[in-house]
Amino acid sequence: MRRFFAGLLVVVGLSACAQTNPPVQVLPEITFVHLPQITLDVAAIDVINQSKPSAEGRDVSHQYPTSPSKAINNWARDRLVAGGTSGVAQVVILEATALEQKLPKATGVKGIFTNDQSEKYITTANVRIEVMDSNGTVKAYSAAETNRTITLAEDLSLLDREKAWFDMVEKMMADFNEAMDSSVKTHLPVLK
């Protein structure tokens, strides 16, 4: 009988030690290599991130598969090319945030049977591109700002949240690309 209980304890102990790997999803990075490049009449292109956390909510960009800041950097890398002999284009990221705001949930008996929207997420991409001559004087600029907002249910899994955040940033960046493409081609020195 002792051997039976000892064996049972070993089996229970080993099964408690067994680890199951949580499900993993691999989402692609948001890029713009499928779009034509825009050649600016400048010798160099720099990206400067001046984005600061907002007081309107908690910035959770670091939790996103591709943060707004990373997506904007990818856009500048993939879409803009320096083709001139002088001057600099500065891609200034004024805001690249993913804010989380907690939403009120039903309480009491109703709260037990209700699946509430528990968080609201707001992503923002606000960018200004300045073209400066060799003296540092701004000769031209273009700008674009886009936002996306979603709410997520309290019972949504982490994998589903990550997919929703990815889709949100991807759609925001599609809007941003359209707005900035038009602004750049209208206001900046573009080489044909």
Tab-separated table of C-alpha atoms in Angstrom:
chain	number	residue	atom	x	y	z
A	1	MET	CA	0.000	0.000	0.000
A	2	ARG	CA	2.874	2.349	0.763
A	3	ARG	CA	4.305	1.731	-2.679
A	4	PHE	CA	0.959	2.561	-4.242
A	5	PHE	CA	0.745	5.928	-2.440
A	6	ALA	CA	4.415	6.640	-3.126
A	7	GLY	CA	3.849	5.888	-6.814
A	8	LEU	CA	0.730	8.026	-6.823
A	9	LEU	CA	2.619	10.933	-5.258
A	10	VAL	CA	5.364	10.623	-7.881
A	11	VAL	CA	2.824	10.637	-10.736
A	12	VAL	CA	0.961	13.611	-9.258
A	13	GLY	CA	4.239	15.422	-8.630
A	14	LEU	CA	5.501	14.817	-12.157
A	15	SER	CA	2.237	15.883	-13.730
A	16	ALA	CA	2.349	19.103	-11.695
A	17	CYS	CA	5.854	19.757	-13.016
A	18	ALA	CA	4.883	19.186	-16.623
A	19	GLN	CA	4.681	22.484	-18.417
A	20	THR	CA	2.475	23.216	-21.334
A	21	ASN	CA	3.619	25.924	-23.658
A	22	PRO	CA	1.075	28.675	-24.105
A	23	PRO	CA	-0.159	29.182	-27.657
A	24	VAL	CA	2.028	31.502	-29.673
A	25	GLN	CA	0.988	33.569	-32.640
A	26	VAL	CA	3.467	35.137	-34.981
A	27	LEU	CA	2.164	38.318	-36.548
A	28	PRO	CA	4.079	39.954	-39.395
A	29	GLU	CA	5.787	43.289	-38.959
A	30	ILE	CA	3.949	46.185	-40.547
A	31	THR	CA	6.014	47.324	-43.537
A	32	PHE	CA	5.550	49.323	-46.730
A	33	VAL	CA	8.010	47.616	-49.075
A	34	HIS	CA	5.131	46.723	-51.413
A	35	LEU	CA	4.580	50.433	-52.166
A	36	PRO	CA	6.673	52.593	-54.507
A	37	GLN	CA	9.394	54.678	-52.893
A	38	ILE	CA	9.252	58.473	-52.831
A	39	THR	CA	12.597	60.042	-53.763
A	40	LEU	CA	13.133	63.376	-52.035
A	41	ASP	CA	15.563	66.014	-53.320
A	42	VAL	CA	17.732	65.824	-50.185
A	43	ALA	CA	21.059	64.198	-49.324
A	44	ALA	CA	19.877	62.528	-46.098
A	45	ILE	CA	16.734	61.500	-44.224
A	46	ASP	CA	16.639	61.400	-40.413
A	47	VAL	CA	13.872	60.152	-38.130
A	48	ILE	CA	13.452	62.012	-34.835
A	49	ASN	CA	11.030	60.687	-32.219
A	50	GLN	CA	9.604	63.503	-30.061
A	51	SER	CA	6.541	61.563	-28.920
A	52	LYS	CA	5.781	61.811	-25.214
A	53	PRO	CA	3.258	59.897	-23.103
A	54	SER	CA	-0.186	61.464	-22.979
A	55	ALA	CA	-2.174	62.226	-19.845
A	56	GLU	CA	-5.353	60.917	-21.526
A	57	GLY	CA	-4.578	57.272	-20.779
A	58	ARG	CA	-1.884	54.718	-20.094
A	59	ASP	CA	0.484	54.237	-23.067
A	60	VAL	CA	0.672	50.490	-23.796
A	61	SER	CA	2.607	50.731	-27.079
A	62	HIS	CA	5.207	48.298	-25.748
A	63	GLN	CA	2.545	45.551	-25.623
A	64	TYR	CA	1.623	45.895	-29.296
A	65	PRO	CA	3.091	43.447	-31.835
A	66	THR	CA	4.179	46.514	-33.885
A	67	SER	CA	4.010	49.769	-31.944
A	68	PRO	CA	2.869	52.977	-33.672
A	69	SER	CA	6.416	54.360	-33.347
A	70	LYS	CA	7.943	51.271	-34.979
A	71	ALA	CA	5.335	51.360	-37.761
A	72	ILE	CA	6.148	55.026	-38.501
A	73	ASN	CA	9.876	54.239	-38.560
A	74	ASN	CA	9.151	51.383	-40.974
A	75	TRP	CA	7.112	53.729	-43.171
A	76	ALA	CA	9.969	56.267	-43.356
A	77	ARG	CA	12.512	53.511	-44.056
A	78	ASP	CA	10.410	51.827	-46.753
A	79	ARG	CA	8.818	54.813	-48.503
A	80	LEU	CA	11.359	57.671	-48.361
A	81	VAL	CA	14.650	57.751	-50.274
A	82	ALA	CA	17.256	60.539	-50.390
A	83	GLY	CA	18.125	61.274	-54.032
A	84	GLY	CA	19.570	64.783	-53.901
A	85	THR	CA	23.018	66.240	-53.264
A	86	SER	CA	22.283	68.592	-50.370
A	87	GLY	CA	19.790	69.237	-47.606
A	88	VAL	CA	18.146	67.000	-45.055
A	89	ALA	CA	14.605	65.723	-44.565
A	90	GLN	CA	13.663	65.208	-40.932
A	91	VAL	CA	10.773	62.873	-40.203
A	92	VAL	CA	9.638	64.222	-36.830
A	93	ILE	CA	7.350	61.868	-34.897
A	94	LEU	CA	5.257	64.283	-32.837
A	95	GLU	CA	3.043	61.555	-31.381
A	96	ALA	CA	3.102	57.786	-31.726
A	97	THR	CA	1.007	56.349	-28.931
A	98	ALA	CA	-1.318	53.493	-28.077
A	99	LEU	CA	-3.394	54.603	-25.111
A	100	GLU	CA	-5.508	52.362	-22.902
A	101	GLN	CA	-8.509	53.659	-21.007
A	102	LYS	CA	-10.411	51.434	-18.592
A	103	LEU	CA	-14.160	51.388	-19.161
A	104	PRO	CA	-16.813	51.013	-16.437
A	105	LYS	CA	-18.172	47.497	-15.978
A	106	ALA	CA	-21.556	46.339	-14.777
A	107	THR	CA	-21.602	45.358	-11.131
A	108	GLY	CA	-23.751	43.139	-8.971
A	109	VAL	CA	-25.862	40.363	-10.443
A	110	LYS	CA	-25.962	42.067	-13.842
A	111	GLY	CA	-22.144	42.130	-13.873
A	112	ILE	CA	-22.012	38.351	-13.438
A	113	PHE	CA	-24.032	37.779	-16.619
A	114	THR	CA	-22.635	40.647	-18.694
A	115	ASN	CA	-19.592	40.528	-20.944
A	116	ASP	CA	-18.564	44.187	-20.902
A	117	GLN	CA	-16.241	46.149	-23.115
A	118	SER	CA	-13.485	46.617	-20.546
A	119	GLU	CA	-10.876	48.763	-22.318
A	120	LYS	CA	-10.766	51.423	-24.990
A	121	TYR	CA	-7.602	51.732	-27.087
A	122	ILE	CA	-6.640	54.845	-29.041
A	123	THR	CA	-3.671	54.804	-31.420
A	124	THR	CA	-2.245	57.979	-32.914
A	125	ALA	CA	0.343	58.708	-35.582
A	126	ASN	CA	1.192	62.411	-35.868
A	127	VAL	CA	4.199	63.182	-38.081
A	128	ARG	CA	5.742	66.256	-39.668
A	129	ILE	CA	8.413	65.999	-42.373
A	130	GLU	CA	10.667	69.044	-42.688
A	131	VAL	CA	13.074	69.626	-45.567
A	132	MET	CA	16.010	71.822	-44.566
A	133	ASP	CA	18.805	73.336	-46.592
A	134	SER	CA	22.485	72.965	-45.650
A	135	ASN	CA	22.130	75.910	-43.208
A	136	GLY	CA	19.314	74.192	-41.281
A	137	THR	CA	16.586	76.510	-42.590
A	138	VAL	CA	13.244	74.773	-43.149
A	139	LYS	CA	12.350	75.156	-46.831
A	140	ALA	CA	9.258	72.942	-46.974
A	141	TYR	CA	7.213	70.661	-44.761
A	142	SER	CA	4.365	68.199	-44.889
A	143	ALA	CA	2.286	66.704	-42.093
A	144	ALA	CA	-0.266	64.006	-41.396
A	145	GLU	CA	-2.123	62.759	-38.338
A	146	THR	CA	-4.294	59.663	-38.100
A	147	ASN	CA	-6.076	57.918	-35.227
A	148	ARG	CA	-7.888	54.648	-34.629
A	149	THR	CA	-10.073	53.642	-31.684
A	150	ILE	CA	-11.403	50.247	-30.590
A	151	THR	CA	-12.958	48.740	-27.487
A	152	LEU	CA	-12.296	45.170	-26.416
A	153	ALA	CA	-14.386	42.768	-24.379
A	154	GLU	CA	-13.226	41.711	-20.943
A	155	ASP	CA	-13.139	38.005	-21.861
A	156	LEU	CA	-10.926	38.440	-24.949
A	157	SER	CA	-7.832	36.223	-24.889
A	158	LEU	CA	-4.329	37.696	-25.062
A	159	LEU	CA	-3.875	36.267	-28.566
A	160	ASP	CA	-7.106	37.916	-29.724
A	161	ARG	CA	-6.068	41.207	-28.100
A	162	GLU	CA	-2.700	41.146	-29.870
A	163	LYS	CA	-4.438	40.469	-33.204
A	164	ALA	CA	-6.882	43.333	-32.575
A	165	TRP	CA	-3.983	45.690	-31.720
A	166	PHE	CA	-2.092	44.576	-34.839
A	167	ASP	CA	-5.145	45.163	-37.065
A	168	MET	CA	-5.709	48.549	-35.437
A	169	VAL	CA	-2.155	49.779	-36.100
A	170	GLU	CA	-2.184	48.326	-39.617
A	171	LYS	CA	-5.399	50.206	-40.501
A	172	MET	CA	-4.142	53.410	-38.862
A	173	MET	CA	-0.917	53.194	-40.861
A	174	ALA	CA	-2.847	52.603	-44.113
A	175	ASP	CA	-4.698	55.869	-43.398
A	176	PHE	CA	-1.419	57.556	-42.447
A	177	ASN	CA	0.299	56.346	-45.623
A	178	GLU	CA	-2.489	57.704	-47.804
A	179	ALA	CA	-2.528	61.100	-46.060
A	180	MET	CA	1.259	61.507	-45.886
A	181	ASP	CA	1.825	60.282	-49.457
A	182	SER	CA	-0.480	63.011	-50.750
A	183	SER	CA	1.032	65.681	-48.463
A	184	VAL	CA	4.637	64.790	-49.378
A	185	LYS	CA	3.934	64.840	-53.118
A	186	THR	CA	2.150	68.177	-52.786
A	187	HIS	CA	4.518	70.074	-50.447
A	188	LEU	CA	8.013	68.549	-50.605
A	189	PRO	CA	10.669	68.541	-53.349
A	190	VAL	CA	10.150	65.126	-54.916
A	191	LEU	CA	12.373	63.830	-57.713
A	192	LYS	CA	10.624	62.093	-60.597
